[in-house]
Short mmCIF file of N, CA and C in Angstrom, two decimals:
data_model
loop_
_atom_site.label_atom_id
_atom_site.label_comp_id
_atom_site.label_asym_id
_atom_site.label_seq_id
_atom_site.Cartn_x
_atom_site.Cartn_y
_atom_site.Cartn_z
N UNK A 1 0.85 -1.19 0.00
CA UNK A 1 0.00 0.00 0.00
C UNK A 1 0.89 1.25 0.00
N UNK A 2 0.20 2.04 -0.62
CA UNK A 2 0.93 3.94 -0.54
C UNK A 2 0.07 4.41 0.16
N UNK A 3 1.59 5.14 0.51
CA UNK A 3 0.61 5.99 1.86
C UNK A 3 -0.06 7.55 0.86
N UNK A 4 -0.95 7.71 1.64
CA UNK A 4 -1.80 9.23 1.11
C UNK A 4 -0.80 10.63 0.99
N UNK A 5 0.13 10.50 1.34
CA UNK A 5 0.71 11.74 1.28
C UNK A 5 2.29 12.00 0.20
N UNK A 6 2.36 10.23 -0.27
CA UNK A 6 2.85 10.24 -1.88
C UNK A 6 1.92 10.42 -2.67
N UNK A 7 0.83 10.18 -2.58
CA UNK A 7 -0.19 9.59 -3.67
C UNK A 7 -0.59 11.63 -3.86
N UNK A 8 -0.74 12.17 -3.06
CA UNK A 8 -0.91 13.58 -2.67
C UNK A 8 -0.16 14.35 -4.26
N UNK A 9 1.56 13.73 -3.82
CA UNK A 9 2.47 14.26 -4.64
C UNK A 9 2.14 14.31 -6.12
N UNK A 10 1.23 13.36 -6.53
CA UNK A 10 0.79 13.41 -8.11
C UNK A 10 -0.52 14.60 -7.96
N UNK A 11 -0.35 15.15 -9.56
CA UNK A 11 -1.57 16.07 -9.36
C UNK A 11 -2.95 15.75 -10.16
N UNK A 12 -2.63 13.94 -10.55
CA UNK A 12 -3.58 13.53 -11.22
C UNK A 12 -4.83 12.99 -9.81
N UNK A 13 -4.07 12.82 -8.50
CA UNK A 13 -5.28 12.35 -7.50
C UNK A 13 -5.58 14.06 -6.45
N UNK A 14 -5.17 15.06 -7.41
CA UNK A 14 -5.35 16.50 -6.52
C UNK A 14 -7.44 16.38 -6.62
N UNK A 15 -7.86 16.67 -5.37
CA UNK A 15 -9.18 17.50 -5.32
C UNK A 15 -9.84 15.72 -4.78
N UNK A 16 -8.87 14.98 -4.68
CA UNK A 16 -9.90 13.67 -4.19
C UNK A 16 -9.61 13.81 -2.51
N UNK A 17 -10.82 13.27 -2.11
CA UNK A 17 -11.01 13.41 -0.68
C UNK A 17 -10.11 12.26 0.25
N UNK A 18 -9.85 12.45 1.26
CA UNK A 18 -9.34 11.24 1.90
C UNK A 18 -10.09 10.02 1.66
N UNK A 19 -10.92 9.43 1.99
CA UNK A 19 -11.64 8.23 1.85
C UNK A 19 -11.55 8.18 0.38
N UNK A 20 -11.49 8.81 -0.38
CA UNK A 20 -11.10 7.99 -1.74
C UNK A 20 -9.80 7.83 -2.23
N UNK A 21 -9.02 8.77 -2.04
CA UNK A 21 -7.42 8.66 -1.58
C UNK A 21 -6.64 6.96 -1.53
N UNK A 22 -7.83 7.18 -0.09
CA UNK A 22 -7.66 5.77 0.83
C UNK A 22 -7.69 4.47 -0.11
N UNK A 23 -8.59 4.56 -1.38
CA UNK A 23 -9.52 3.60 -1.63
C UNK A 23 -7.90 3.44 -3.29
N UNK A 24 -7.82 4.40 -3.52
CA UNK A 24 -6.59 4.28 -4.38
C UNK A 24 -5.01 3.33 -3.69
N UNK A 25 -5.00 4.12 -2.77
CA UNK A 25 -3.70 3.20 -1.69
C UNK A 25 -3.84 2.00 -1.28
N UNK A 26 -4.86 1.55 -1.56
CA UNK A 26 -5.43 -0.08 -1.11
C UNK A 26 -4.52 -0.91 -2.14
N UNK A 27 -4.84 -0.30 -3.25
CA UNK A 27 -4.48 -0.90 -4.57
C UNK A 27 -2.96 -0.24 -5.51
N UNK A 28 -2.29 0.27 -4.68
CA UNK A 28 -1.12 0.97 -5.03
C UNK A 28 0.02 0.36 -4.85
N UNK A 29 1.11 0.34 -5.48
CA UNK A 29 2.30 0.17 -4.76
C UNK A 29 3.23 1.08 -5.37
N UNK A 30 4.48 1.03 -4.84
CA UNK A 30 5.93 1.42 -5.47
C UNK A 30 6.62 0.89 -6.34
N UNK A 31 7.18 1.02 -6.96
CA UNK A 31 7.99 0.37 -7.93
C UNK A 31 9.05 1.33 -8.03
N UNK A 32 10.11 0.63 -8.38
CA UNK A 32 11.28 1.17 -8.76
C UNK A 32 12.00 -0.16 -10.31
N UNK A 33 11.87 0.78 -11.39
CA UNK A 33 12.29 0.34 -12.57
C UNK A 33 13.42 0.73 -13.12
N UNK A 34 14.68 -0.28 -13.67
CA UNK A 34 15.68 0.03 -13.80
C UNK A 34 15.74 0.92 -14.98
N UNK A 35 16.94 1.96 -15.62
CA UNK A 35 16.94 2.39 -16.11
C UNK A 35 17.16 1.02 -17.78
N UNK A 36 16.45 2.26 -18.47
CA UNK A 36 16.30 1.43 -20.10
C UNK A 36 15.54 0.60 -20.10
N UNK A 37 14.79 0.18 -19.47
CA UNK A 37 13.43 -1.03 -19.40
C UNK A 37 12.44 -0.30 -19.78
N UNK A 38 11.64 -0.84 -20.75
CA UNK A 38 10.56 -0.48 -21.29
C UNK A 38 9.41 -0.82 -20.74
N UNK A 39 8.45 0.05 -20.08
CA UNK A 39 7.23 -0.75 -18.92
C UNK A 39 5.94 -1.15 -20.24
N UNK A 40 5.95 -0.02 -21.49
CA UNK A 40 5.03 -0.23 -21.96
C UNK A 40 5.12 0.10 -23.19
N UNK A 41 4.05 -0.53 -24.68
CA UNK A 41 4.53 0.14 -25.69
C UNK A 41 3.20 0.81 -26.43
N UNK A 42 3.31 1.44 -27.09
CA UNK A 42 2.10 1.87 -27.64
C UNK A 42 1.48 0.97 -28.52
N UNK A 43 -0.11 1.41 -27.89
CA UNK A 43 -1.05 -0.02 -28.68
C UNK A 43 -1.16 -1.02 -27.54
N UNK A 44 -0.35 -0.75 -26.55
CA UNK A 44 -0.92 -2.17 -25.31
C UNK A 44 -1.59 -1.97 -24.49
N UNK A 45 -2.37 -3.11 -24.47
CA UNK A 45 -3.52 -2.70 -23.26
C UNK A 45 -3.84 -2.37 -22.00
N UNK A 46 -3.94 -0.93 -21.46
CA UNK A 46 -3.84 -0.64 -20.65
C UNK A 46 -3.91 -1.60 -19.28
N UNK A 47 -2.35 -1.94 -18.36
CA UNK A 47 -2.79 -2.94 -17.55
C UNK A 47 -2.52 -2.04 -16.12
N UNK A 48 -1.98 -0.98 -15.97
CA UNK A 48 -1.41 -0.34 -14.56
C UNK A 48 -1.70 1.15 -15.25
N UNK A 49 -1.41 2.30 -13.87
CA UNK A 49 -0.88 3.67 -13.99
C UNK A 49 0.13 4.11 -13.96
N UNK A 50 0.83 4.49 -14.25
CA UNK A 50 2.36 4.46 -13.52
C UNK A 50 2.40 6.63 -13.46
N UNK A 51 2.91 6.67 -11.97
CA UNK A 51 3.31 8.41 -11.50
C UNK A 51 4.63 7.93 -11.13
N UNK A 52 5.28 8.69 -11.90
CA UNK A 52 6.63 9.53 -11.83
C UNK A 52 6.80 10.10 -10.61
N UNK A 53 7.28 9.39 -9.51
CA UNK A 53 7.59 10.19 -8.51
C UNK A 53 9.16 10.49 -8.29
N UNK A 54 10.23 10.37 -8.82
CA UNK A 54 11.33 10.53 -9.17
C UNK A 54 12.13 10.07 -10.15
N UNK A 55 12.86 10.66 -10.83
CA UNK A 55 13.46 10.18 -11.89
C UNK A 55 12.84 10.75 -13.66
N UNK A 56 13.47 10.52 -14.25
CA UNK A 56 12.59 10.83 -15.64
C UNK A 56 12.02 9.30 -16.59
N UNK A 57 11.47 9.98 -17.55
CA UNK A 57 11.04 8.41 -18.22
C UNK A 57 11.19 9.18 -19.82
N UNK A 58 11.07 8.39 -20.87
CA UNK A 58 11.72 8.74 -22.35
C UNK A 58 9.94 8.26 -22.85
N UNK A 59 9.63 9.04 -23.35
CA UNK A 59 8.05 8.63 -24.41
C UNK A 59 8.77 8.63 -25.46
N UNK A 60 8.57 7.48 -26.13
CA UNK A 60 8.87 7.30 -27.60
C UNK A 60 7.89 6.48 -28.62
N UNK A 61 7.89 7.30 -30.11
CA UNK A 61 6.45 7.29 -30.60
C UNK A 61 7.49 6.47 -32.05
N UNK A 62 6.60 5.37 -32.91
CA UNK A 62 7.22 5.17 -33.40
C UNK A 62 6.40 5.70 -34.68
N UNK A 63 7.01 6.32 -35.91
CA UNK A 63 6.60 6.68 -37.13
C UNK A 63 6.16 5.90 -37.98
N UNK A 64 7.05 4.86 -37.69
CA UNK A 64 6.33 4.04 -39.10
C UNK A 64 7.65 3.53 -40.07
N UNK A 65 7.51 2.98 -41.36
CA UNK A 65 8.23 3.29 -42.27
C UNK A 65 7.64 3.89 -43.53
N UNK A 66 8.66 4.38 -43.70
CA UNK A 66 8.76 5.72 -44.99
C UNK A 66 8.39 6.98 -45.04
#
């Protein structure tokens, strides 16, 4: 579980009340992912959220060919 006052730190759970907060942290954890690992690619089906609470991450879009 995360506690409410990381979960705070994102401003995607700003304006939710404690008891729903709460109800997010039930189902939360931490992760720490090594650098250059790819968590996800575009086109996959949404399975987690992932907040950036330190560190950066690389979005990369692929064009195509030609």
């Amino acid at each position: 579980m995360v506690s409410l006052d990381t979960l705070r730190l994102a401003n995607i759970f700003e304006g939710l009340a404690d008891d729903q907060l709460a109800r997010v942290a039930k189902i939360a954890h931490e992760e720490t992912i090594e650098p250059g690992k790819i968590i996800f690619k575009e086109n996959d089906e949404a399975q987690d959220l992932y907040v950036v609470l330190e560190g950066r991450v690389a979005i990369l879009i692929e064009i195509g060919s030609g």
